[in-house]
């Protein structure tokens, strides 16, 4: 087999655990059932979101049909998917291309660095397809059935979905290659990776915003709207500015004949035109950046060792933070919410028109629709809690110990106390995220102090049981068998489960609140019910954590 | 076969040199032992030879190919066993070996013969079909060694290859090394097991704090009489005096 294909096969096999699954299927049925059960839980939990999204899209489809542009939902889906992939892609790409565990091994093999780059790029691409499918499939089907499209339409749609993530990922690859090249020339590598990737993320955001807030000059607002509404694809073009390929995707799918082919051609050409130069660049600078991560600076000046004491909980708490801040993959995955949340919420502050982003617009209109301030507070705290859930630290806290878990087992600190320290560390991250996001929200949505405070406090209260769920998941089945930190946090099912647990708590609380609001319950009853539920969950969680910690410590082997 | 000229390296462009202007010439048909205390710079040197770490200054050539200018050909003529066992543990042993064979362009018949030979030798036939995850430390080491040697490269670069191997496997590996150099090929390996070096190596290089402090046959290193390698080593690296300070 050719070197490249063999490498690609190896990466796919290893990343998705195909051999492992085959082996378990033959020899270890128990493990197999566990995996299947896990997959079902995840599919079920994700089902909520698929349902919500599909519902939203079908409503949007009805509205767009009234404006004679039913194809608008294709634009919305493609733009939303493209942007999500663009913004999160940078972290994915950095992890896969530069912070992967097999860098050293691959560097020792007689394979061209551009082949290594390509195989990893394809791997990330494959990982993005579920996201692309999630965003594209509902609008494609809704529009397709509405317009009674034939088989050609679905084939074209498939091609579009396959191409959708390429441009965003190429942009991320380019940026991260440049970043890592800078890193390879500097001393404080870990720090620069963390700060640099956050800067890149913000730059992407600002760049995107700039693109979007460009309004055609010398035409009044009225003229603009007229122009938009008069031409067939006016609305599509206007909304698709946010992510230009989405316009071509829409036209390729909603037109027929030459027009469709032309737009599909644009999409293919753009993807190729982006990809090829970056791929060529990779043959020059990829490996240097990848191996940079293998080196850490060694200083001559010896730092005074401190022997200051603190209480055991604080020791564990501080230790967690230190290790997270000193390991780039940990920092990126754990602290991403603290950056993403505020940035997303502050968006309306920079581009004035940005609030047209479909998801955000839906959110704002939802907030506006509820006149009552309790509903406002609840929605705000729900959103804050959601961002707080994007915290990979809490549900990988035991996994990250890896084969040094024996240290925790052998130190004379009770397992419950250790669990408390770890819980506090993880919770502090969620809390930071919620507070930072709430501040951005307060500014951009001009919340009153009372609403801001109650929303923040409520989300802080809700995040506590969410974090408890995260740490419980991880202590019950920690992933200790890893060689590289990336595996402990990025390829750890507990992290996904933790976030899903959080999302489930939010959905459940949301359902309760919605019911009570519809029954016109008084705010006292409403908040009372929520507080009681949260307190009960927290108490149950704390007790369970204490018990599990003791039980598990006697069983775990690092 | 392997030529290292004035090579220096400091990690992350720091001020401390992990390897400081070293030069070595390893000839065909030779087993060369690379000795030094912990942190001396053995692994750093070996990683530069293997093309994993960029070289700050100096050149390394393997079989006439510069590792930085012509990495593919240089790598094709060496088999490298790293000091870590960080390999794809979700693959089975045989999948790993087949991948390596693909990458080094080993023909079908050759690969079958070679893989079988090493699996038999290390008693890994049974385990080869199982995920590497289920292997012990020593079994992982065996698979890595098998992978490094299966394309029959003229130069072996082994970083502490004996660690984790059971006595039988270590013995077999030593025999393999002897057989390899009888064919006129070359072995370069680091170790801190002095007995192994004493018995196996034709020549020995001792590195300390990034600098080569002695190179030569055992006889050449013995400045006076019948010293053991251990006392030479302790004397040269100053380990003895330091630990008793
Ligand atoms: N990845 C790394 N980043 C920074 N310094 C390193 C790294 N690896 C090794 N070092 C330093 O380089 C020096 C040489 O280490 P190494 O080559 O591993 O020694 P040996 O293999 O002889 O024990 C040591 O001082 C070590 O601390
Ligand atoms: Mg070493």
mmCIF file of N, CA and C in Angstrom, chain B residues 31 50 53 56 58-59 90-91 100-101 107 123 133-134 138 145-146 152 162 174 176 180-181 184 215:
data_model
loop_
_atom_site.group_PDB
_atom_site.id
_atom_site.type_symbol
_atom_site.label_atom_id
_atom_site.label_comp_id
_atom_site.label_asym_id
_atom_site.label_seq_id
_atom_site.Cartn_x
_atom_site.Cartn_y
_atom_site.Cartn_z
ATOM 1 N N UNK B 31 29.663 -1.988 16.737
ATOM 2 C CA UNK B 31 28.633 -1.744 17.747
ATOM 3 C C UNK B 31 29.157 -0.644 18.645
ATOM 4 N N UNK B 50 17.770 10.685 14.729
ATOM 5 C CA UNK B 50 16.562 10.085 14.166
ATOM 6 C C UNK B 50 15.727 11.094 13.371
ATOM 7 N N UNK B 53 14.221 15.766 16.422
ATOM 8 C CA UNK B 53 14.471 17.118 16.913
ATOM 9 C C UNK B 53 15.306 17.886 15.897
ATOM 10 N N UNK B 56 20.419 22.482 16.219
ATOM 11 C CA UNK B 56 20.720 23.917 16.266
ATOM 12 C C UNK B 56 21.891 24.262 15.354
ATOM 13 N N UNK B 58 25.640 22.341 13.356
ATOM 14 C CA UNK B 58 26.346 21.100 13.064
ATOM 15 C C UNK B 58 25.569 20.246 12.083
ATOM 16 N N UNK B 59 26.177 19.102 11.701
ATOM 17 C CA UNK B 59 25.492 18.225 10.745
ATOM 18 C C UNK B 59 25.550 16.775 11.193
ATOM 19 N N UNK B 90 -4.244 1.575 20.345
ATOM 20 C CA UNK B 90 -5.532 1.008 19.940
ATOM 21 C C UNK B 90 -5.400 0.116 18.702
ATOM 22 N N UNK B 91 -4.174 0.006 18.195
ATOM 23 C CA UNK B 91 -3.945 -0.907 17.080
ATOM 24 C C UNK B 91 -3.488 -2.251 17.628
ATOM 25 N N UNK B 100 4.429 -0.086 9.591
ATOM 26 C CA UNK B 100 5.852 0.237 9.476
ATOM 27 C C UNK B 100 6.408 -0.328 8.165
ATOM 28 N N UNK B 101 6.011 -1.570 7.849
ATOM 29 C CA UNK B 101 6.510 -2.192 6.622
ATOM 30 C C UNK B 101 6.068 -1.391 5.396
ATOM 31 N N UNK B 107 8.846 -5.256 0.810
ATOM 32 C CA UNK B 107 8.054 -6.075 -0.109
ATOM 33 C C UNK B 107 7.282 -7.145 0.662
ATOM 34 N N UNK B 123 8.766 -14.234 20.962
ATOM 35 C CA UNK B 123 7.642 -14.972 21.515
ATOM 36 C C UNK B 123 6.373 -14.115 21.552
ATOM 37 N N UNK B 133 -2.680 -1.936 23.544
ATOM 38 C CA UNK B 133 -3.145 -1.497 24.854
ATOM 39 C C UNK B 133 -3.011 -2.595 25.918
ATOM 40 N N UNK B 134 -3.222 -3.838 25.475
ATOM 41 C CA UNK B 134 -3.222 -4.926 26.450
ATOM 42 C C UNK B 134 -1.805 -5.437 26.727
ATOM 43 N N UNK B 138 7.263 -4.525 28.635
ATOM 44 C CA UNK B 138 8.259 -5.267 27.861
ATOM 45 C C UNK B 138 7.730 -5.699 26.503
ATOM 46 N N UNK B 145 10.844 -2.735 18.938
ATOM 47 C CA UNK B 145 12.119 -3.210 18.397
ATOM 48 C C UNK B 145 11.875 -3.952 17.086
ATOM 49 N N UNK B 146 10.882 -4.824 17.090
ATOM 50 C CA UNK B 146 10.579 -5.566 15.859
ATOM 51 C C UNK B 146 10.281 -4.604 14.721
ATOM 52 N N UNK B 152 15.236 -4.215 7.878
ATOM 53 C CA UNK B 152 16.636 -4.588 7.749
ATOM 54 C C UNK B 152 17.526 -3.401 7.381
ATOM 55 N N UNK B 162 17.392 -2.085 26.213
ATOM 56 C CA UNK B 162 17.222 -3.227 27.118
ATOM 57 C C UNK B 162 16.192 -2.968 28.212
ATOM 58 N N UNK B 174 20.728 -8.859 22.030
ATOM 59 C CA UNK B 174 22.187 -8.711 21.969
ATOM 60 C C UNK B 174 22.763 -9.596 20.867
ATOM 61 N N UNK B 176 21.186 -10.538 18.219
ATOM 62 C CA UNK B 176 20.807 -9.904 16.955
ATOM 63 C C UNK B 176 21.785 -8.787 16.597
ATOM 64 N N UNK B 180 24.045 -8.586 13.337
ATOM 65 C CA UNK B 180 23.876 -7.435 12.457
ATOM 66 C C UNK B 180 25.238 -6.853 12.068
ATOM 67 N N UNK B 181 26.100 -6.722 13.039
ATOM 68 C CA UNK B 181 27.365 -6.070 12.712
ATOM 69 C C UNK B 181 28.310 -7.035 12.002
ATOM 70 N N UNK B 184 28.456 -6.478 8.516
ATOM 71 C CA UNK B 184 29.068 -5.225 8.095
ATOM 72 C C UNK B 184 28.190 -4.023 8.387
ATOM 73 N N UNK B 215 36.109 8.761 23.999
ATOM 74 C CA UNK B 215 35.688 7.842 22.947
ATOM 75 C C UNK B 215 36.814 6.853 22.720
#
